[in-house]
Coordinates of C-alpha atoms and ligand atoms in Angstrom, one line a residue:
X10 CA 177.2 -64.7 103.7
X11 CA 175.0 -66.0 100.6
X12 CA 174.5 -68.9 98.9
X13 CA 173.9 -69.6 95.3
X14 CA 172.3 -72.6 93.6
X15 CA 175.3 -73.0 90.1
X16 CA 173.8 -75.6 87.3
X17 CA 176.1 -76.3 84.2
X18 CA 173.5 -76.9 82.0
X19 CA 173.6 -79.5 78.9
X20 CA 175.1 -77.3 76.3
X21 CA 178.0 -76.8 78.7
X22 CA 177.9 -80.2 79.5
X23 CA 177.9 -81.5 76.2
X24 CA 180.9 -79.5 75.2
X25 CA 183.2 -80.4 79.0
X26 CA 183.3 -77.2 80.2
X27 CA 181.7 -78.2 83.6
X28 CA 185.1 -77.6 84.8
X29 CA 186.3 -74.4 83.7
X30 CA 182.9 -72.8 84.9
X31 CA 183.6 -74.2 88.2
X32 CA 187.1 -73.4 88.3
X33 CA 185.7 -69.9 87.1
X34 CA 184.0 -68.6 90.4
X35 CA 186.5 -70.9 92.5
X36 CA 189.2 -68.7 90.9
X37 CA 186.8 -65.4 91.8
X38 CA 186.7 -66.5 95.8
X39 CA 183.6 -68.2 96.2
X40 CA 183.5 -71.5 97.9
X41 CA 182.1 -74.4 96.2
X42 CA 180.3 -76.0 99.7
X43 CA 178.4 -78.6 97.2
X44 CA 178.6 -80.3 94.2
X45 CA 177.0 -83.1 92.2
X46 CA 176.3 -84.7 88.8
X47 CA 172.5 -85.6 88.4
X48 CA 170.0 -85.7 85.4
X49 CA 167.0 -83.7 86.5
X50 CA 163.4 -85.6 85.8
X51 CA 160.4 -83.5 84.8
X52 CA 159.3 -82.9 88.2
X53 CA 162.6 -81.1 89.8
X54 CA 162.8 -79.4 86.4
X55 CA 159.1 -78.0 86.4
X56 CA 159.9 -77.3 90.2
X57 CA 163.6 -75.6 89.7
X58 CA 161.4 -73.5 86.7
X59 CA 158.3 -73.2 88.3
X60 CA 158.7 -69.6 87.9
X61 CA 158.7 -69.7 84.3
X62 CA 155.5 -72.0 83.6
X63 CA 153.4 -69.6 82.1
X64 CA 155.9 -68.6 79.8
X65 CA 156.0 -69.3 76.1
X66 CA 159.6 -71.3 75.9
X67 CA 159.0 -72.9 79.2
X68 CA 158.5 -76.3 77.8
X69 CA 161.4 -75.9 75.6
X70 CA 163.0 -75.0 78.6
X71 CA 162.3 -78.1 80.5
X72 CA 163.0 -80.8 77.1
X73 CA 166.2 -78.5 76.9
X74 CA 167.0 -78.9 81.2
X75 CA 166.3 -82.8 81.1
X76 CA 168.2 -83.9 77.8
X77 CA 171.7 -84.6 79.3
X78 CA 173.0 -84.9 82.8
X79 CA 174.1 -81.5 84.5
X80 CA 176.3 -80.5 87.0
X81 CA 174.3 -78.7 90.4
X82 CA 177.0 -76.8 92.5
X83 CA 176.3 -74.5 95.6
X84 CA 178.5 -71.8 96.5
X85 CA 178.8 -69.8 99.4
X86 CA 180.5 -65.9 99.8
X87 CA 180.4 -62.6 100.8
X88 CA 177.8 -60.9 98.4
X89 CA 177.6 -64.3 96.1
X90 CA 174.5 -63.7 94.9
X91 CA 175.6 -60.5 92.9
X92 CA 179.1 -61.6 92.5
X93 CA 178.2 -64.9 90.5
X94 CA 175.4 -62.5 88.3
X95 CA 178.6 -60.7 87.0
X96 CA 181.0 -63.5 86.9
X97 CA 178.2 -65.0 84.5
X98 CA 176.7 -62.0 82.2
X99 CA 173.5 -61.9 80.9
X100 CA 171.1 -64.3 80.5
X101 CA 171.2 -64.1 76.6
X102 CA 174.9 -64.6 75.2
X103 CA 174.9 -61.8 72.7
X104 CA 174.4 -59.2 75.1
X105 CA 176.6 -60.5 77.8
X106 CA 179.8 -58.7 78.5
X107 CA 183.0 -59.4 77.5
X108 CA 184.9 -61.5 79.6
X109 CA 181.7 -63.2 81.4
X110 CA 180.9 -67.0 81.3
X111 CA 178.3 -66.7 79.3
X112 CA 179.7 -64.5 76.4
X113 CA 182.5 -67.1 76.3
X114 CA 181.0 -70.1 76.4
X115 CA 176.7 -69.5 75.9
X116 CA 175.2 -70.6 72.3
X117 CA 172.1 -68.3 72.6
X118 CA 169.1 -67.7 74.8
X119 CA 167.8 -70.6 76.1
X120 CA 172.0 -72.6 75.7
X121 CA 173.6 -70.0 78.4
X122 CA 175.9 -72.7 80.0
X123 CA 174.9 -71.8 83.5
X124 CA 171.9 -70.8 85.8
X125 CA 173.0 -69.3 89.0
X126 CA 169.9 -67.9 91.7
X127 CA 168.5 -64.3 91.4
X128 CA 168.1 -63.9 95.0
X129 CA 169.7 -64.7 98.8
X130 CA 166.0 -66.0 99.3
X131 CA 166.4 -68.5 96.3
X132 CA 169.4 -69.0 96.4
X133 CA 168.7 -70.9 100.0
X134 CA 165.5 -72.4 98.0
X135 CA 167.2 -73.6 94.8
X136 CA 169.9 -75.1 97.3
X137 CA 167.1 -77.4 99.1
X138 CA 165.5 -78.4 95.8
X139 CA 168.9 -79.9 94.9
X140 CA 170.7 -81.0 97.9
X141 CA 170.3 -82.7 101.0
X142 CA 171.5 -80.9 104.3
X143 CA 174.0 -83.3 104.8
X144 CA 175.4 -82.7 101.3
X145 CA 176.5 -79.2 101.8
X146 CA 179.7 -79.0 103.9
Ligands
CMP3 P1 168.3 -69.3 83.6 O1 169.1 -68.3 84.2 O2 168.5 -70.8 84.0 O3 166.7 -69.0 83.9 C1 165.7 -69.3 83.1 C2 166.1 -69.9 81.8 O4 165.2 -69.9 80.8 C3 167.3 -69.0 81.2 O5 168.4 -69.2 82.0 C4 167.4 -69.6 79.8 O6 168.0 -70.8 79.7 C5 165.9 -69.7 79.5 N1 165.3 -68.5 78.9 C6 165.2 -67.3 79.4 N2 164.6 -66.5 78.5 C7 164.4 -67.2 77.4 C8 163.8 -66.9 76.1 N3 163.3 -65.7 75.8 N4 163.7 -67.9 75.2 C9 164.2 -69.2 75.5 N5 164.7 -69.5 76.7 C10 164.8 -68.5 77.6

């Protein structure tokens, strides 16, 4: 079993498609096991991206992360990790494949709807950096 760490970041936000993401990978077999609404502060943004700090759009990345309220979802499955990589495409829209979440509902680079964990390892560390134990069921 794995876990991913799901964000519906503000572009998907902004247009309501929280939902459909969601219902997305629910309809794919993963099991949502958390879920909340929360507007990330510099601090877990710099934290959640801390990976990315020497990078040139990084601060572009956090003004973009910390402009509207997101949706943090963890979900748990068989293989997650990898499954939820496909179910969303690339990381830049235009080169995403057909069918993914991100060709059908990214705006461009940096606007790709979702961020889901690269790793079993982070996904179990982007999990903790967004919810409490007792907030997973
Ligand atoms: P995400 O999967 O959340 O991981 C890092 C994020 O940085 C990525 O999605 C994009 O939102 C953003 N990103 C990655 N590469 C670039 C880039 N070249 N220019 C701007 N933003 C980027």
């Amino acid at each position: 079993m794995e876990r991913s760490l799901v964000l519906i970041k503000p572009d998907a936000m902004e247009r309501e498609l929280a939902g459909a993401i969601i219902g997305r990978l629910q309809g794919a077999g993963l099991k949502l096991i958390g879920l909340k609404m929360l507007h990330l502060d510099d601090a877990l943004a710099g934290k959640h991206y801390a990976i990315h700090k020497e990078k040139p759009f990084f601060k572009d990345l956090v003004e973009y992360i910390t402009s509207t309220p997101i949706v943090a979802a963890a979900f748990e499955g068989d293989d997650a990790i990898a499954r939820i990589r496909k179910l969303m495409g690339a990381t830049d829209p235009s080169k995403a494949d057909a069918g993914t979440i991100r060709k059908d509902y990214g705006l461009d680079i940096q606007r790709n709807a979702t961020h889901a964990s690269d790793s079993p390892e982070n996904g179990l560390i982007e999990i903790a950096n967004f919810f409490k134990k007792d907030e997973l069921f």
